[in-house]
Coordinates of C-alpha atoms and ligand atoms in Angstrom, one line a residue:
M1 CA 10.8 -44.0 2.4
K2 CA 11.3 -42.2 -0.9
R3 CA 8.2 -41.0 -2.6
L4 CA 7.4 -42.2 -6.1
R5 CA 7.5 -39.7 -8.9
C6 CA 4.2 -39.6 -10.9
D7 CA 5.6 -41.4 -13.9
Q8 CA 6.9 -44.3 -11.8
T9 CA 3.4 -45.3 -10.5
P10 CA 0.9 -47.8 -11.8
A11 CA -1.7 -45.1 -11.8
W12 CA 0.3 -43.1 -14.3
A13 CA 0.2 -46.0 -16.8
A14 CA -3.5 -46.5 -16.1
L15 CA -4.1 -42.8 -16.8
Q16 CA -2.2 -43.0 -20.0
A17 CA -4.3 -46.0 -21.1
S18 CA -7.5 -44.3 -20.0
F19 CA -6.6 -41.1 -21.9
E20 CA -5.9 -43.0 -25.1
A21 CA -9.1 -45.1 -24.7
G22 CA -11.4 -42.1 -24.5
G23 CA -10.0 -39.3 -22.3
K24 CA -8.6 -37.4 -25.2
S25 CA -11.9 -37.4 -27.1
F26 CA -14.0 -36.4 -24.0
D27 CA -16.8 -34.1 -24.9
L28 CA -18.2 -31.7 -22.3
R29 CA -21.5 -31.4 -24.1
E30 CA -22.1 -35.1 -24.2
A31 CA -20.9 -35.4 -20.5
F32 CA -23.6 -32.9 -19.4
A33 CA -26.2 -34.5 -21.6
G34 CA -25.4 -37.9 -20.1
D35 CA -25.3 -36.9 -16.5
A36 CA -27.8 -34.6 -14.9
E37 CA -25.8 -34.6 -11.7
R38 CA -22.5 -33.5 -13.3
F39 CA -22.5 -30.0 -11.8
F40 CA -23.0 -31.4 -8.3
R41 CA -20.5 -34.2 -8.8
F42 CA -17.8 -31.8 -10.0
S43 CA -18.5 -28.8 -7.8
Q44 CA -17.0 -28.3 -4.4
E45 CA -17.4 -26.1 -1.4
A46 CA -14.2 -25.1 0.4
P47 CA -13.7 -22.3 3.0
Y48 CA -14.9 -19.0 1.3
V49 CA -14.6 -20.5 -2.2
F50 CA -17.1 -22.4 -4.2
A51 CA -15.6 -24.2 -7.2
D52 CA -17.4 -25.5 -10.3
L53 CA -15.1 -28.0 -11.9
S54 CA -17.8 -29.5 -14.1
K55 CA -16.7 -27.7 -17.3
N56 CA -13.4 -29.5 -17.3
L57 CA -12.4 -32.4 -19.5
L58 CA -12.7 -34.9 -16.8
D59 CA -15.0 -37.8 -15.9
V60 CA -15.4 -39.8 -12.8
T61 CA -13.0 -42.5 -14.0
S62 CA -10.2 -40.1 -14.8
E63 CA -10.6 -38.3 -11.5
A64 CA -10.5 -41.6 -9.6
L65 CA -7.3 -42.5 -11.4
L66 CA -5.8 -39.1 -10.6
L67 CA -6.7 -39.7 -7.0
D68 CA -5.0 -43.0 -7.1
L69 CA -2.0 -41.2 -8.6
A70 CA -2.0 -38.8 -5.6
V71 CA -2.1 -41.8 -3.2
Q72 CA 0.7 -43.6 -5.0
C73 CA 2.9 -40.5 -5.0
Q74 CA 2.2 -40.3 -1.2
L75 CA 0.8 -36.8 -1.5
E76 CA -0.7 -36.9 1.9
Q77 CA 2.6 -37.9 3.5
H78 CA 4.3 -35.1 1.7
R79 CA 1.7 -32.6 2.8
D80 CA 1.9 -33.8 6.4
A81 CA 5.7 -33.5 6.2
M82 CA 5.3 -29.8 5.3
F83 CA 2.8 -29.2 8.1
A84 CA 5.2 -31.0 10.5
G85 CA 8.0 -28.6 9.7
D86 CA 10.2 -31.2 7.9
R87 CA 12.9 -29.7 5.5
I88 CA 11.0 -30.4 2.3
N89 CA 12.9 -27.7 0.5
S90 CA 15.7 -30.2 0.0
T91 CA 18.1 -28.1 -2.1
E92 CA 18.2 -25.4 0.5
Q93 CA 17.7 -27.7 3.5
R94 CA 14.8 -25.6 4.7
A95 CA 11.4 -26.2 6.2
V96 CA 8.4 -24.7 4.3
M97 CA 6.1 -23.2 6.9
H98 CA 4.3 -20.2 5.4
F99 CA 1.1 -21.9 6.8
L100 CA 2.4 -21.2 10.3
L101 CA 2.2 -17.5 9.6
R102 CA -1.6 -17.8 9.6
Q103 CA -2.0 -20.3 12.4
P104 CA -3.8 -18.9 15.5
A105 CA -1.7 -18.6 18.6
L106 CA -2.4 -21.4 21.0
P107 CA -2.6 -21.1 24.8
A108 CA 0.8 -22.2 26.2
L109 CA -0.4 -25.5 27.7
E110 CA -2.3 -26.6 24.6
Q111 CA 0.8 -25.6 22.5
A112 CA 3.0 -27.9 24.5
Q113 CA 0.7 -30.8 23.9
S114 CA -0.3 -30.0 20.4
A115 CA 0.3 -32.3 17.5
I116 CA 2.1 -29.4 15.9
K117 CA 4.6 -29.2 18.8
N118 CA 7.5 -29.4 16.3
T119 CA 6.6 -25.9 15.3
A120 CA 5.5 -24.5 18.6
H121 CA 8.7 -22.4 19.1
E122 CA 8.4 -20.9 15.6
L123 CA 4.7 -20.2 16.2
S124 CA 5.4 -18.2 19.3
Q125 CA 8.0 -16.1 17.3
V126 CA 5.4 -15.7 14.6
H127 CA 2.9 -14.2 17.0
A128 CA 5.4 -11.9 18.8
T129 CA 6.4 -10.5 15.4
L130 CA 2.8 -10.3 14.1
D131 CA 1.7 -8.4 17.2
A132 CA 4.6 -5.9 16.9
M133 CA 4.0 -5.4 13.2
L134 CA 0.3 -4.9 13.6
A135 CA 0.9 -2.4 16.5
Y136 CA 3.2 -0.5 14.2
A137 CA 0.6 -0.6 11.4
E138 CA -2.0 0.9 13.7
E139 CA 0.5 3.7 14.7
V140 CA 1.1 4.5 11.0
R141 CA -2.7 4.5 10.3
A142 CA -3.2 6.9 13.2
D143 CA -0.4 9.2 12.0
E144 CA -2.1 11.7 9.8
A145 CA 1.2 13.3 8.9
I146 CA 2.1 10.2 6.9
T147 CA 0.1 10.5 3.6
D148 CA 2.1 8.2 1.4
V149 CA 3.4 4.7 2.0
V150 CA 6.0 3.5 -0.6
N151 CA 6.7 -0.2 -0.7
I152 CA 10.1 -0.9 -2.3
G153 CA 10.5 -4.6 -3.1
I154 CA 10.3 -7.0 -6.0
G155 CA 9.0 -10.5 -6.8
G156 CA 7.4 -11.9 -3.6
S157 CA 8.2 -8.7 -1.8
D158 CA 6.0 -6.7 -4.2
L159 CA 3.5 -8.9 -6.0
G160 CA 1.6 -10.2 -2.9
P161 CA 1.2 -6.9 -1.0
Q162 CA 0.5 -5.0 -4.2
M163 CA -2.2 -7.5 -5.3
A164 CA -3.8 -7.6 -1.8
V165 CA -3.8 -3.8 -1.3
L166 CA -5.6 -3.4 -4.6
A167 CA -7.9 -6.2 -4.0
L168 CA -8.9 -4.9 -0.6
G169 CA -9.2 -1.3 -1.6
E170 CA -12.8 -1.2 -0.3
F171 CA -11.5 -1.9 3.2
A172 CA -8.5 0.5 3.1
T173 CA -7.9 3.6 5.0
T174 CA -8.7 6.6 2.9
G175 CA -6.1 8.9 4.5
K176 CA -3.1 7.4 2.7
R177 CA -1.9 6.6 -0.7
F178 CA 0.0 3.3 -1.4
H179 CA 2.7 3.1 -4.0
F180 CA 4.7 0.0 -5.1
V181 CA 8.1 0.4 -6.6
S182 CA 9.8 -2.7 -7.9
N183 CA 11.5 -2.1 -11.2
V184 CA 15.2 -0.9 -11.2
D185 CA 14.0 1.3 -14.1
G186 CA 14.4 4.7 -12.3
Q187 CA 11.3 6.0 -14.1
E188 CA 9.2 4.0 -11.7
L189 CA 10.7 5.4 -8.5
A190 CA 11.0 8.9 -10.0
G191 CA 7.3 8.8 -10.9
V192 CA 6.3 7.9 -7.3
L193 CA 8.7 10.4 -5.7
A194 CA 7.3 13.2 -7.8
Q195 CA 4.0 12.7 -6.0
C196 CA 5.5 12.5 -2.5
Q197 CA 7.1 14.8 0.1
P198 CA 9.9 13.6 2.4
H199 CA 8.1 14.8 5.6
S200 CA 4.9 12.8 4.8
T201 CA 6.3 9.6 3.2
L202 CA 7.0 6.3 4.8
F203 CA 9.3 3.9 2.9
L204 CA 9.0 0.2 3.5
V205 CA 12.0 -1.6 2.2
A206 CA 10.8 -5.1 1.6
S207 CA 13.3 -7.8 0.8
K208 CA 13.7 -11.2 2.3
T209 CA 17.4 -11.2 1.7
F210 CA 18.1 -7.5 1.7
T211 CA 20.5 -8.1 -1.1
T212 CA 18.3 -7.9 -4.2
N213 CA 19.9 -5.4 -6.6
E214 CA 16.8 -3.7 -7.8
T215 CA 15.5 -3.2 -4.2
M216 CA 18.8 -2.0 -2.9
S217 CA 19.2 0.5 -5.8
N218 CA 15.7 1.9 -5.3
A219 CA 16.1 2.0 -1.5
H220 CA 19.4 3.9 -1.8
S221 CA 17.9 6.4 -4.2
A222 CA 14.9 6.8 -2.0
K223 CA 17.1 7.5 1.0
R224 CA 19.2 10.0 -1.0
W225 CA 16.0 11.8 -2.2
F226 CA 14.7 11.8 1.4
E227 CA 17.9 13.4 2.8
A228 CA 18.3 15.8 -0.1
G229 CA 14.7 17.0 0.6
G230 CA 15.6 17.8 4.2
G231 CA 14.5 14.5 5.7
R232 CA 16.4 13.7 8.9
D233 CA 14.5 11.1 10.8
I234 CA 15.2 7.8 9.1
N235 CA 13.7 5.9 12.0
R236 CA 10.3 7.5 11.4
H237 CA 10.4 7.4 7.6
F238 CA 12.0 4.0 6.8
A239 CA 11.1 0.5 7.9
A240 CA 12.6 -2.8 6.7
L241 CA 10.7 -6.0 6.2
T242 CA 13.4 -8.7 6.0
T243 CA 15.0 -11.9 7.3
N244 CA 18.3 -10.0 7.2
V245 CA 18.0 -7.5 10.0
V246 CA 21.8 -7.1 10.2
A247 CA 21.9 -5.8 6.6
A248 CA 18.9 -3.5 7.2
N249 CA 20.7 -2.0 10.2
A250 CA 23.8 -1.5 8.1
F251 CA 21.7 0.4 5.6
G252 CA 20.7 2.7 8.5
I253 CA 17.2 1.3 9.2
R254 CA 16.3 0.7 12.8
S255 CA 12.6 -0.1 12.5
T256 CA 12.7 -3.7 11.3
F257 CA 10.1 -6.5 11.1
G258 CA 11.6 -9.9 10.6
F259 CA 10.6 -13.3 9.2
W260 CA 12.4 -16.5 8.7
D261 CA 14.2 -18.6 6.1
W262 CA 11.3 -21.1 6.1
V263 CA 9.1 -18.5 4.4
G264 CA 9.7 -18.5 0.6
G265 CA 9.6 -15.1 -1.0
R266 CA 6.5 -15.9 -3.1
Y267 CA 4.8 -17.3 0.0
S268 CA 5.6 -14.2 2.2
L269 CA 2.5 -12.1 1.9
W270 CA 1.5 -13.4 5.4
S271 CA 4.7 -12.3 7.1
A272 CA 6.1 -8.8 7.7
I273 CA 6.1 -8.5 3.9
G274 CA 2.3 -7.9 4.4
L275 CA 2.9 -4.7 6.3
P276 CA 1.5 -2.4 3.5
V277 CA -1.7 -4.5 3.6
A278 CA -1.9 -4.2 7.4
I279 CA -1.5 -0.4 7.2
A280 CA -4.1 -0.3 4.5
I281 CA -6.8 -2.5 6.1
G282 CA -5.7 -2.4 9.8
A283 CA -4.8 -5.1 12.3
V284 CA -8.3 -6.5 12.4
G285 CA -8.5 -6.8 8.7
F286 CA -5.0 -8.4 8.4
R287 CA -6.0 -11.0 11.1
E288 CA -9.1 -11.8 9.0
L289 CA -6.9 -12.3 5.9
L290 CA -4.7 -14.7 7.9
A291 CA -7.8 -16.5 9.3
G292 CA -9.2 -17.0 5.8
A293 CA -5.9 -18.6 4.7
H294 CA -5.8 -20.7 7.8
A295 CA -9.3 -22.0 7.1
M296 CA -8.1 -23.2 3.7
D297 CA -4.9 -24.7 5.3
E298 CA -7.1 -26.7 7.5
H299 CA -9.3 -27.8 4.6
F300 CA -6.1 -28.9 2.7
R301 CA -4.7 -30.6 5.7
T302 CA -7.8 -32.6 6.8
A303 CA -10.3 -33.0 3.9
A304 CA -10.4 -36.4 2.1
L305 CA -8.5 -36.2 -1.1
A306 CA -11.6 -36.6 -3.2
R307 CA -13.3 -33.6 -1.5
N308 CA -10.1 -31.5 -1.1
L309 CA -10.2 -28.5 -3.4
P310 CA -6.5 -27.8 -3.7
V311 CA -6.0 -31.5 -4.4
R312 CA -8.6 -31.6 -7.1
L313 CA -7.2 -28.4 -8.8
G314 CA -3.6 -29.7 -8.6
L315 CA -4.7 -33.1 -10.1
L316 CA -6.5 -31.3 -12.9
D317 CA -3.3 -29.3 -13.5
V318 CA -1.4 -32.6 -13.9
W319 CA -4.1 -34.1 -16.1
Y320 CA -4.0 -31.1 -18.5
R321 CA -0.3 -30.6 -18.6
N322 CA 0.8 -34.2 -18.9
F323 CA -2.0 -36.0 -20.7
H324 CA -3.8 -33.3 -22.7
G325 CA -0.5 -31.5 -23.3
F326 CA -2.0 -28.0 -22.6
G327 CA 1.0 -25.6 -22.3
S328 CA -0.7 -22.8 -20.6
R329 CA -3.5 -21.8 -18.3
S330 CA -5.3 -18.5 -18.4
I331 CA -6.6 -16.8 -15.3
A332 CA -9.5 -14.4 -15.6
P333 CA -10.6 -12.6 -12.5
Y334 CA -14.0 -11.0 -13.2
S335 CA -13.2 -8.4 -10.6
S336 CA -11.3 -5.2 -11.3
A337 CA -10.0 -5.3 -7.7
L338 CA -8.3 -8.6 -8.5
R339 CA -6.4 -7.2 -11.5
R340 CA -3.0 -8.0 -10.2
L341 CA -4.0 -11.6 -9.3
P342 CA -2.6 -13.0 -12.6
A343 CA 0.8 -11.4 -12.1
Y344 CA 0.9 -12.8 -8.5
L345 CA -0.1 -16.3 -9.6
Q346 CA 2.5 -16.2 -12.4
Q347 CA 5.3 -16.0 -9.8
L348 CA 3.6 -18.6 -7.5
E349 CA 3.1 -21.2 -10.2
M350 CA 6.1 -20.6 -12.5
E351 CA 8.8 -19.9 -9.9
S352 CA 7.6 -22.8 -7.9
N353 CA 7.0 -25.4 -10.6
G354 CA 9.0 -24.2 -13.6
K355 CA 11.6 -26.9 -13.0
R356 CA 13.2 -29.5 -15.3
V357 CA 14.8 -31.9 -12.8
D358 CA 13.3 -33.9 -9.9
T359 CA 14.4 -33.6 -6.3
D360 CA 17.4 -35.9 -7.1
G361 CA 18.5 -33.6 -9.9
Q362 CA 17.4 -36.1 -12.6
P363 CA 16.0 -34.6 -15.8
L364 CA 12.2 -35.1 -16.0
P365 CA 10.7 -37.0 -18.9
F366 CA 7.5 -35.0 -18.8
A367 CA 6.4 -31.4 -18.7
T368 CA 5.9 -29.3 -15.6
A369 CA 4.5 -25.8 -14.9
P370 CA 2.3 -24.4 -17.6
V371 CA 2.6 -20.8 -18.7
L372 CA 0.2 -18.8 -16.6
W373 CA -1.3 -15.6 -18.0
G374 CA -4.4 -13.4 -18.0
E375 CA -6.1 -10.1 -17.4
P376 CA -9.3 -9.2 -15.6
G377 CA -12.6 -9.7 -17.3
T378 CA -14.3 -8.3 -19.2
N379 CA -11.1 -6.6 -20.6
G380 CA -9.6 -9.8 -21.8
Q381 CA -12.8 -10.5 -23.9
H382 CA -11.9 -7.6 -26.1
A383 CA -8.3 -8.6 -26.5
Y384 CA -7.2 -12.3 -26.6
F385 CA -10.5 -14.2 -26.0
Q386 CA -10.7 -14.5 -29.8
M387 CA -7.8 -17.0 -29.5
L388 CA -9.4 -18.8 -26.5
H389 CA -12.6 -19.4 -28.6
Q390 CA -11.2 -20.0 -32.0
G391 CA -7.4 -20.4 -31.8
T392 CA -5.6 -23.6 -32.6
S393 CA -4.4 -24.2 -29.0
V394 CA -6.8 -25.2 -26.2
V395 CA -6.1 -23.1 -23.1
P396 CA -7.9 -24.1 -19.9
I397 CA -9.2 -20.9 -18.3
E398 CA -9.8 -20.3 -14.6
F399 CA -12.5 -17.7 -14.0
V400 CA -12.7 -16.0 -10.6
A401 CA -16.0 -14.2 -9.8
V402 CA -17.4 -12.4 -6.8
R403 CA -21.2 -12.8 -6.1
K404 CA -21.7 -9.5 -4.3
A405 CA -20.5 -6.2 -5.7
A406 CA -18.4 -3.8 -3.6
H407 CA -20.2 -0.8 -5.1
G408 CA -23.7 0.5 -5.6
L409 CA -23.7 1.5 -9.3
P410 CA -26.8 -0.1 -10.7
G411 CA -26.6 -2.7 -13.5
H412 CA -22.8 -3.1 -13.6
H413 CA -22.5 -6.2 -11.5
E414 CA -25.2 -8.1 -13.4
Q415 CA -23.5 -7.3 -16.6
L416 CA -20.2 -8.5 -15.3
L417 CA -21.6 -11.7 -14.0
A418 CA -23.6 -12.3 -17.2
N419 CA -20.3 -12.0 -19.1
V420 CA -18.4 -14.4 -17.0
L421 CA -21.2 -17.0 -17.2
A422 CA -21.5 -16.4 -21.0
Q423 CA -17.8 -16.8 -21.7
A424 CA -17.6 -20.1 -19.8
Q425 CA -20.8 -21.3 -21.6
A426 CA -19.6 -20.2 -25.0
L427 CA -16.2 -21.8 -24.6
M428 CA -17.9 -25.1 -23.7
Q429 CA -20.9 -25.1 -26.1
G430 CA -19.3 -23.6 -29.1
K431 CA -21.4 -22.8 -32.2
N432 CA -21.7 -24.8 -35.4
D433 CA -21.3 -22.8 -38.5
E434 CA -20.1 -25.2 -41.1
G435 CA -16.5 -25.0 -40.0
G436 CA -16.0 -21.5 -41.4
H437 CA -15.0 -18.2 -39.9
R438 CA -18.0 -18.1 -37.6
H439 CA -17.5 -21.6 -36.3
F440 CA -16.8 -22.1 -32.6
P441 CA -15.5 -25.6 -31.9
G442 CA -16.4 -25.5 -28.2
N443 CA -15.4 -28.2 -25.7
R444 CA -12.9 -25.7 -24.3
P445 CA -12.5 -26.3 -20.6
S446 CA -12.9 -23.8 -17.7
T447 CA -12.9 -23.8 -13.9
F448 CA -15.1 -21.4 -12.1
L449 CA -14.1 -20.1 -8.7
L450 CA -16.7 -18.1 -6.9
L451 CA -16.3 -15.9 -3.8
D452 CA -19.4 -14.7 -2.1
Q453 CA -17.8 -11.4 -1.4
L454 CA -14.2 -10.1 -1.8
T455 CA -13.1 -9.6 1.8
P456 CA -9.8 -10.0 3.7
A457 CA -10.9 -13.5 4.7
S458 CA -12.0 -14.7 1.3
L459 CA -8.9 -13.3 -0.4
G460 CA -6.8 -15.1 2.2
A461 CA -8.6 -18.4 1.4
L462 CA -8.3 -17.9 -2.4
I463 CA -4.6 -17.3 -2.2
A464 CA -3.9 -20.2 0.2
L465 CA -6.0 -22.4 -2.2
Q466 CA -3.6 -21.4 -5.0
E467 CA -0.5 -22.0 -2.9
H468 CA -1.7 -25.5 -2.1
R469 CA -2.7 -26.5 -5.6
V470 CA 0.8 -25.6 -6.7
F471 CA 2.1 -27.8 -3.9
V472 CA 0.0 -30.7 -5.2
S473 CA 1.2 -30.6 -8.8
G474 CA 4.8 -30.1 -7.7
A475 CA 4.6 -33.0 -5.3
L476 CA 3.3 -35.3 -8.0
W477 CA 5.9 -34.1 -10.5
G478 CA 8.6 -35.0 -7.8
I479 CA 10.2 -31.5 -8.0
N480 CA 11.2 -29.1 -5.3
S481 CA 8.6 -26.3 -5.5
F482 CA 10.4 -24.2 -3.0
D483 CA 13.7 -23.2 -4.6
Q484 CA 14.3 -20.9 -7.6
W485 CA 17.8 -21.5 -8.9
G486 CA 16.7 -20.6 -12.3
V487 CA 16.7 -16.9 -11.5
E488 CA 20.4 -16.8 -10.5
L489 CA 22.3 -17.0 -13.8
G490 CA 20.9 -13.8 -15.3
K491 CA 21.7 -11.9 -12.0
V492 CA 25.3 -13.0 -12.2
L493 CA 25.7 -12.1 -15.9
A494 CA 24.1 -8.6 -15.3
K495 CA 26.8 -8.0 -12.7
D496 CA 29.5 -8.7 -15.3
I497 CA 27.8 -6.6 -18.0
E498 CA 27.0 -3.5 -16.0
P499 CA 30.7 -2.3 -15.8
R500 CA 31.2 -3.2 -19.5
L501 CA 28.4 -0.7 -20.4
R502 CA 30.5 2.0 -18.8
S503 CA 33.9 0.8 -20.2
G504 CA 32.8 -0.6 -23.6
D505 CA 34.8 -3.7 -23.0
T506 CA 33.3 -6.5 -25.0
S507 CA 36.1 -9.1 -24.7
G508 CA 34.8 -12.6 -24.3
L509 CA 31.2 -11.7 -25.1
D510 CA 29.2 -13.5 -27.8
G511 CA 28.6 -11.5 -31.0
S512 CA 25.1 -10.5 -30.3
T513 CA 25.6 -9.3 -26.7
A514 CA 28.7 -7.4 -27.8
G515 CA 26.9 -5.8 -30.8
L516 CA 24.0 -4.7 -28.6
L517 CA 26.2 -3.4 -25.9
Q518 CA 28.0 -1.2 -28.4
R519 CA 24.7 0.2 -29.7
L520 CA 23.5 0.9 -26.1
R521 CA 26.5 2.9 -25.1
Ligands
F6P1 O1 15.1 -13.4 -7.9 C1 13.9 -14.1 -7.5 C2 13.6 -13.8 -6.1 O2 14.5 -14.3 -5.2 C3 12.2 -14.2 -5.7 O3 12.1 -15.5 -5.3 C4 11.9 -13.2 -4.6 O4 10.5 -13.1 -4.3 C5 12.5 -11.9 -5.2 O5 13.6 -12.3 -5.9 C6 12.8 -10.9 -4.2 O6 13.7 -11.3 -3.2 P1 14.0 -10.5 -1.9 O7 12.7 -10.5 -1.1 O8 15.0 -11.3 -1.2 O9 14.4 -9.1 -2.3

């Protein structure tokens, strides 16, 4: 049976009525004053993540209606279809099974009888590949002659591993440096190569398709640099992480670690694309990362909707985007180690849900993905927080904090935590100053995600939480969160323009492109 899109449900109309009747004038200060239990009512434990949702513009009635909306859109059935391996990526006729990459191996008998038997064959492939990749990671870790690991990849083949290697720096081997080259701007690769020597560098060419122009250009230049510097042993100094092993072999790489078309690029951190992370933190650490994500998968798969954190966050996203009309969400990790989290989440949210048609290709009469942006705290406080506190647009903000510091420098962590609490408090409370320059309107919403400690397991859980909340809003919006046709047109046009930059041929181009092309030559 076809699922209903959010705007086709009775709950949608009820939410609209409730928003008009009082939702839009909801006041956080009054809500706390009127309900001593609000913090407990709107906070939630999930694996490795504690979430305080109480500083959001949401009351029990609105949340109950949002939960009705989820039921009426058959969110649970859609979630179960993903976990059953159905081809929910309808425009590409693919299953969506990144969760399988973090599922523990089951003993053979149990596997045959398991409720997830649809995916048992894939699961055994996952574990065979994982074991091989982790064995390789351990070899590289033990190889003292390799001092530099250079990941060449872009989008999902860069943002996830880069974010995770930075986040887990405390757990990383000290004997190696990790570099990430994504941009086709040669300055990036040149800058990295200037720090490396061919005999002590391992290049990981990470590309799901092994056709992405930026990655191929960088990989070819790296290979030329390696050979020009006397490098001979490509097998030892290059490995490919890809679903397209044939293309990797044609490139000359024999050490390959595969994955499958049912892993979307932005969901591929858990696959062979995670190899730089595995080299950094080791096989045990990488398995902990997977286990943390799996714990969150199980929470999402089994917890009742009302106590299901990815569901509650995804519903809040719909509430803010479609009823309050908030066009963006800011993400503020109060953890320097999580400094690439906003960039990672940008791809996750906006490439998944930045869609204007539903799964039938029909234009949507409502808004979808918000703009996601942010910087680590406290840095953001000294830059754009002015706008968050006193600007004309309300931007919900998601704080991520870590209770235990990963260092022993006295005083710093208390200062950091005091700041994150103070910002959330100030945004909510505001300050009355007769409406002038020093006036803070307050009532500005925030979510507070708290990890006890930043570890491989807690990072895995945090990322899986974000993946699933994106699934929830996408499911309600009735869109396919797992394709990305919107990135194609620009790629095609760049192919046409590149030779014109050499020849100067501007025939058929619009006036602006032609004018700029002439100036650039
Ligand atoms: O162009 C967008 C995109 O396809 C992303 O979805 C993907 O993560 C990135 O490019 C890199 O793709 P690949 O891993 O195939 O090189």
